Short mmCIF file of C-alpha atoms in Angstrom, two decimals:
data_model
loop_
_atom_site.label_atom_id
_atom_site.label_comp_id
_atom_site.label_asym_id
_atom_site.label_seq_id
_atom_site.Cartn_x
_atom_site.Cartn_y
_atom_site.Cartn_z
CA MET A 1402 14.10 -35.21 8.11
CA ILE A 1403 10.80 -33.43 7.24
CA THR A 1404 10.01 -30.86 4.54
CA VAL A 1405 9.29 -27.19 5.11
CA HIS A 1406 5.63 -27.86 4.40
CA GLU A 1407 5.51 -30.61 7.00
CA VAL A 1408 7.13 -28.26 9.56
CA SER A 1409 4.57 -25.57 8.69
CA LYS A 1410 1.73 -28.06 9.25
CA LEU A 1411 3.24 -29.42 12.56
CA THR A 1412 4.04 -26.04 14.04
CA GLY A 1413 1.55 -23.59 12.55
CA VAL A 1414 4.38 -21.39 11.31
CA SER A 1415 3.85 -20.43 7.68
CA VAL A 1416 6.17 -21.57 5.01
CA ARG A 1417 6.87 -17.98 4.11
CA THR A 1418 7.99 -17.22 7.64
CA LEU A 1419 10.24 -20.31 7.78
CA GLN A 1420 11.87 -19.17 4.50
CA TYR A 1421 12.34 -15.79 5.97
CA TYR A 1422 13.97 -17.18 9.10
CA ASP A 1423 16.39 -19.06 6.82
CA LYS A 1424 17.14 -15.92 4.76
CA ILE A 1425 18.06 -13.82 7.80
CA GLY A 1426 20.15 -16.61 9.35
CA LEU A 1427 17.75 -17.18 12.36
CA LEU A 1428 16.82 -20.74 11.53
CA HIS A 1429 18.62 -22.79 8.85
CA PRO A 1430 17.25 -26.10 7.66
CA ALA A 1431 19.42 -29.17 8.45
CA LYS A 1432 20.05 -29.57 4.71
CA TYR A 1433 18.82 -28.78 1.21
CA THR A 1434 17.84 -31.33 -1.35
CA ASP A 1435 19.53 -31.26 -4.81
CA SER A 1436 16.40 -29.42 -5.96
CA GLY A 1437 16.82 -26.77 -3.27
CA TYR A 1438 14.03 -27.93 -0.92
CA ARG A 1439 14.49 -27.26 2.76
CA LEU A 1440 14.64 -30.30 5.06
CA TYR A 1441 14.54 -29.98 8.94
CA ASP A 1442 15.75 -32.37 11.62
CA ASP A 1443 14.91 -32.60 15.36
CA ALA A 1444 17.60 -30.15 16.30
CA ALA A 1445 16.14 -27.59 13.88
CA LEU A 1446 12.61 -28.12 15.42
CA VAL A 1447 14.10 -27.60 18.97
CA LYS A 1448 15.61 -24.36 17.76
CA LEU A 1449 12.24 -23.39 16.22
CA GLN A 1450 10.57 -23.92 19.62
CA GLN A 1451 13.16 -21.56 21.20
CA ILE A 1452 12.57 -18.85 18.57
CA LEU A 1453 8.82 -19.18 19.20
CA LEU A 1454 9.41 -18.97 22.89
CA PHE A 1455 11.09 -15.66 22.41
CA ARG A 1456 8.38 -14.46 20.13
CA GLU A 1457 5.89 -15.10 22.94
CA LEU A 1458 8.18 -12.87 25.06
CA GLU A 1459 7.70 -10.32 22.31
CA PHE A 1460 11.42 -10.07 21.38
CA PRO A 1461 12.16 -8.58 18.01
CA LEU A 1462 13.69 -11.14 15.58
CA LYS A 1463 17.09 -9.22 15.52
CA ASP A 1464 17.30 -9.59 19.32
CA ILE A 1465 16.40 -13.27 19.11
CA LYS A 1466 19.11 -13.95 16.62
CA LEU A 1467 21.69 -12.20 18.72
CA ILE A 1468 20.75 -13.95 21.87
CA MET A 1469 20.58 -17.43 20.26
CA ASP A 1470 23.79 -16.98 18.41
CA SER A 1471 25.58 -16.03 21.70
CA PRO A 1472 27.80 -18.70 23.16
CA ASP A 1473 26.15 -18.32 26.58
CA PHE A 1474 22.54 -18.79 25.49
CA ASP A 1475 20.76 -20.66 28.23
CA TYR A 1476 17.60 -22.39 27.01
CA ARG A 1477 16.52 -23.43 30.52
CA LYS A 1478 16.53 -19.88 31.76
CA ALA A 1479 14.46 -18.82 28.69
CA LEU A 1480 12.08 -21.71 29.36
CA GLU A 1481 11.55 -20.54 33.01
CA GLN A 1482 10.73 -17.15 31.62
CA GLN A 1483 8.17 -18.60 29.17
CA ILE A 1484 6.45 -20.47 31.99
CA ASP A 1485 6.17 -17.43 34.13
CA LEU A 1486 4.83 -15.35 31.16
CA LEU A 1487 2.30 -17.92 30.23
CA THR A 1488 1.15 -18.17 33.80
CA LEU A 1489 0.54 -14.40 33.84
CA LYS A 1490 -1.33 -14.62 30.45
CA LYS A 1491 -3.46 -17.47 31.84
CA GLU A 1492 -4.46 -15.31 34.84
CA HIS A 1493 -5.30 -12.40 32.56
CA LEU A 1494 -7.50 -14.62 30.40
CA GLU A 1495 -9.31 -15.96 33.49
CA ASN A 1496 -10.05 -12.46 34.65
CA LEU A 1497 -11.50 -11.59 31.28
CA LEU A 1498 -13.47 -14.80 31.17
CA ASN A 1499 -14.92 -14.08 34.68
CA LEU A 1500 -15.80 -10.57 33.62
CA ALA A 1501 -17.61 -11.77 30.48
CA ARG A 1502 -19.50 -14.36 32.51
CA GLY A 1503 -20.50 -11.74 35.02
CA ILE A 1504 -21.84 -9.43 32.31
CA LYS A 1505 -23.73 -12.30 30.76
CA ALA A 1506 -25.37 -13.38 34.04
CA ILE A 1507 -26.33 -9.99 35.63
CA GLY A 1508 -25.58 -7.32 32.93
CA VAL A 1509 -23.22 -4.42 33.24
CA ASN A 1510 -23.81 -2.62 36.51
CA LYS A 1511 -20.26 -1.52 37.29
CA MET A 1512 -17.68 0.08 34.99
CA ASP A 1513 -14.75 -2.19 35.95
CA PHE A 1514 -11.86 -2.26 33.53
CA THR A 1515 -9.23 -3.89 35.75
CA ALA A 1516 -9.54 -7.24 33.86
CA PHE A 1517 -8.17 -5.53 30.81
CA ASP A 1518 -4.98 -4.52 32.64
CA THR A 1519 -1.91 -6.12 31.05
CA SER A 1520 0.63 -4.19 33.09
CA LYS A 1521 1.91 -7.22 34.91
CA ILE A 1522 2.48 -9.10 31.64
CA ASP A 1523 4.16 -6.08 30.06
CA GLU A 1524 6.42 -5.50 33.08
CA TYR A 1525 7.53 -9.10 33.18
CA ALA A 1526 8.25 -9.13 29.51
CA GLU A 1527 10.43 -6.03 29.89
CA LYS A 1528 12.24 -7.58 32.79
CA ALA A 1529 12.85 -10.73 30.72
CA LYS A 1530 14.23 -8.67 27.83
CA ALA A 1531 16.45 -6.70 30.24
CA SER A 1532 17.87 -9.89 31.72
CA TRP A 1533 19.21 -10.79 28.28
CA GLY A 1534 19.87 -7.54 26.68
CA ASN A 1535 21.06 -4.99 29.26
CA THR A 1536 24.40 -6.34 30.23
CA PRO A 1537 27.74 -4.94 29.06
CA GLU A 1538 28.54 -8.40 27.60
CA TYR A 1539 25.33 -8.38 25.52
CA HIS A 1540 26.01 -4.90 24.16
CA GLU A 1541 29.67 -5.86 23.31
CA PHE A 1542 28.38 -9.02 21.62
CA GLU A 1543 25.81 -6.95 19.65
CA GLU A 1544 28.43 -4.52 18.52
CA LYS A 1545 30.78 -7.25 17.41
CA SER A 1546 28.07 -9.21 15.64
CA LYS A 1547 26.06 -6.47 13.82
CA HIS A 1548 28.31 -6.36 10.69
CA ARG A 1549 28.89 -10.06 10.33
CA THR A 1550 27.32 -12.02 7.53
CA VAL A 1551 25.43 -15.36 7.99
CA GLN A 1552 28.45 -17.19 6.44
CA GLU A 1553 30.82 -15.48 8.92
CA ASN A 1554 28.70 -16.53 11.82
CA GLN A 1555 28.66 -20.07 10.51
CA ILE A 1556 32.46 -20.04 10.23
CA LEU A 1557 32.72 -18.85 13.84
CA SER A 1558 30.40 -21.58 15.00
CA THR A 1559 32.44 -24.19 13.16
CA GLN A 1560 35.68 -22.78 14.66
CA MET A 1561 34.23 -22.91 18.16
CA MET A 1562 33.10 -26.52 17.67
CA SER A 1563 36.68 -27.31 16.45
CA ILE A 1564 37.91 -26.09 19.88
CA PHE A 1565 35.59 -28.52 21.58
CA ALA A 1566 36.62 -31.26 19.23
CA GLU A 1567 40.22 -30.65 20.33
CA PHE A 1568 39.09 -31.00 23.97
CA GLY A 1569 37.63 -34.39 22.88
CA THR A 1570 41.05 -35.60 21.97
CA MET A 1571 42.38 -34.78 25.44
CA ARG A 1572 39.73 -36.74 27.48
CA ASP A 1573 42.36 -39.30 28.50
CA LEU A 1574 44.40 -36.59 30.24
CA PRO A 1575 43.57 -35.23 33.71
CA PRO A 1576 41.63 -31.89 33.43
CA ASP A 1577 44.40 -30.01 35.20
CA ALA A 1578 47.05 -31.10 32.65
CA GLU A 1579 48.96 -28.21 31.11
CA ARG A 1580 47.79 -29.07 27.60
CA VAL A 1581 44.12 -29.10 28.74
CA GLN A 1582 44.41 -25.86 30.71
CA SER A 1583 46.02 -24.25 27.62
CA GLN A 1584 42.99 -25.40 25.59
CA VAL A 1585 40.74 -23.65 28.16
CA LYS A 1586 42.66 -20.42 27.67
CA LYS A 1587 42.22 -20.88 23.93
CA LEU A 1588 38.46 -21.16 24.42
CA GLN A 1589 38.35 -18.05 26.61
CA ASP A 1590 40.42 -15.98 24.17
CA PHE A 1591 38.24 -17.12 21.23
CA ILE A 1592 35.05 -15.98 23.05
CA THR A 1593 36.62 -12.70 23.96
CA ALA A 1594 37.93 -11.99 20.48
CA ASN A 1595 34.65 -12.84 18.67
CA PHE A 1596 31.81 -12.34 21.11
CA TYR A 1597 32.37 -10.48 24.35
CA THR A 1598 34.98 -10.17 27.11
CA CYS A 1599 34.95 -13.56 28.75
CA THR A 1600 36.05 -13.06 32.34
CA ASN A 1601 36.93 -16.00 34.56
CA ALA A 1602 33.55 -15.60 36.30
CA ILE A 1603 31.67 -15.70 32.98
CA LEU A 1604 33.84 -18.65 31.85
CA TYR A 1605 33.00 -20.53 34.97
CA SER A 1606 29.22 -20.08 34.45
CA LEU A 1607 29.61 -21.21 30.79
CA GLY A 1608 31.39 -24.35 31.86
CA THR A 1609 28.51 -25.22 34.25
CA MET A 1610 26.13 -24.62 31.34
CA TYR A 1611 28.13 -26.74 28.88
CA ALA A 1612 27.66 -29.79 31.12
CA GLY A 1613 24.14 -28.97 32.18
CA GLY A 1614 22.38 -30.93 29.48
CA GLY A 1615 20.38 -29.65 26.51
CA ASP A 1616 21.66 -28.31 23.27
CA PHE A 1617 25.01 -27.17 24.45
CA THR A 1618 25.95 -30.57 25.94
CA CYS A 1619 24.69 -32.44 22.91
CA SER A 1620 26.57 -30.16 20.45
CA ILE A 1621 29.82 -30.37 22.44
CA ASP A 1622 29.59 -34.13 22.86
CA LYS A 1623 28.79 -34.49 19.19
CA ALA A 1624 31.97 -32.46 18.32
CA GLY A 1625 34.31 -34.14 20.79
CA GLY A 1626 32.68 -37.38 21.72
CA THR A 1627 30.48 -38.48 24.68
CA GLY A 1628 31.60 -36.95 27.85
CA THR A 1629 33.50 -34.01 26.39
CA ALA A 1630 31.08 -31.40 27.80
CA GLU A 1631 31.60 -32.73 31.29
CA PHE A 1632 35.41 -32.86 30.73
CA VAL A 1633 35.42 -29.24 29.51
CA CYS A 1634 33.32 -28.20 32.55
CA ARG A 1635 35.87 -29.72 34.96
CA ALA A 1636 38.84 -28.27 33.15
CA ILE A 1637 37.25 -24.76 33.23
CA LYS A 1638 36.56 -25.01 36.92
CA ILE A 1639 40.16 -25.88 37.63
CA TYR A 1640 41.31 -22.96 35.36
CA CYS A 1641 39.03 -20.45 36.98
CA ASN A 1642 39.92 -21.49 40.62
CA LYS A 1643 43.59 -21.03 40.12
#
């Protein structure tokens, strides 16, 4: 555990910004001391990286919160977008650097402003935003989420982890067992009721993501025991292929 001041020094994010992220429910510390000081663990730092990634993509904070609260948030997809965007920014800076060096060496003899063009970066950022925010599921999720409080979102998160914990108690059963398949239906219904319409196609994709490593796998295995995420994935695939 490290303090908010240590997080600020490590990341370059101001203490005031970290306090604001906590206030709006974007990034909560792992715990508070008896004196009310914020303490952050590795999971919180990973989430902060994700937030800063979206900030590089120039997403508004409210959109970042909606996306990261969504049960189908895919960190690896976001990371690929970050890599692409940084590559475009690197090329842009190299063009500016070459222009500046040329001016220094031979002076300005040509009115060339192409190096200042950021249209590729802007276009990519818009496409990245659209890939997250222009689906019917996203808009349904946004509508269902906009009036919920931070506490209500935390309750939903706890309830969803409880569903995965229940899966963990079934790992000795075959994934096609009736009890396990009923639990898959419970998960699907919970997502539909609280986030967006979870079709079988979406559920299948979620199952693959649950077992794909990263935050989702760790959280599910923490709730239900090691191997739960993979078990849930296999049970979902059977359910969706019926």
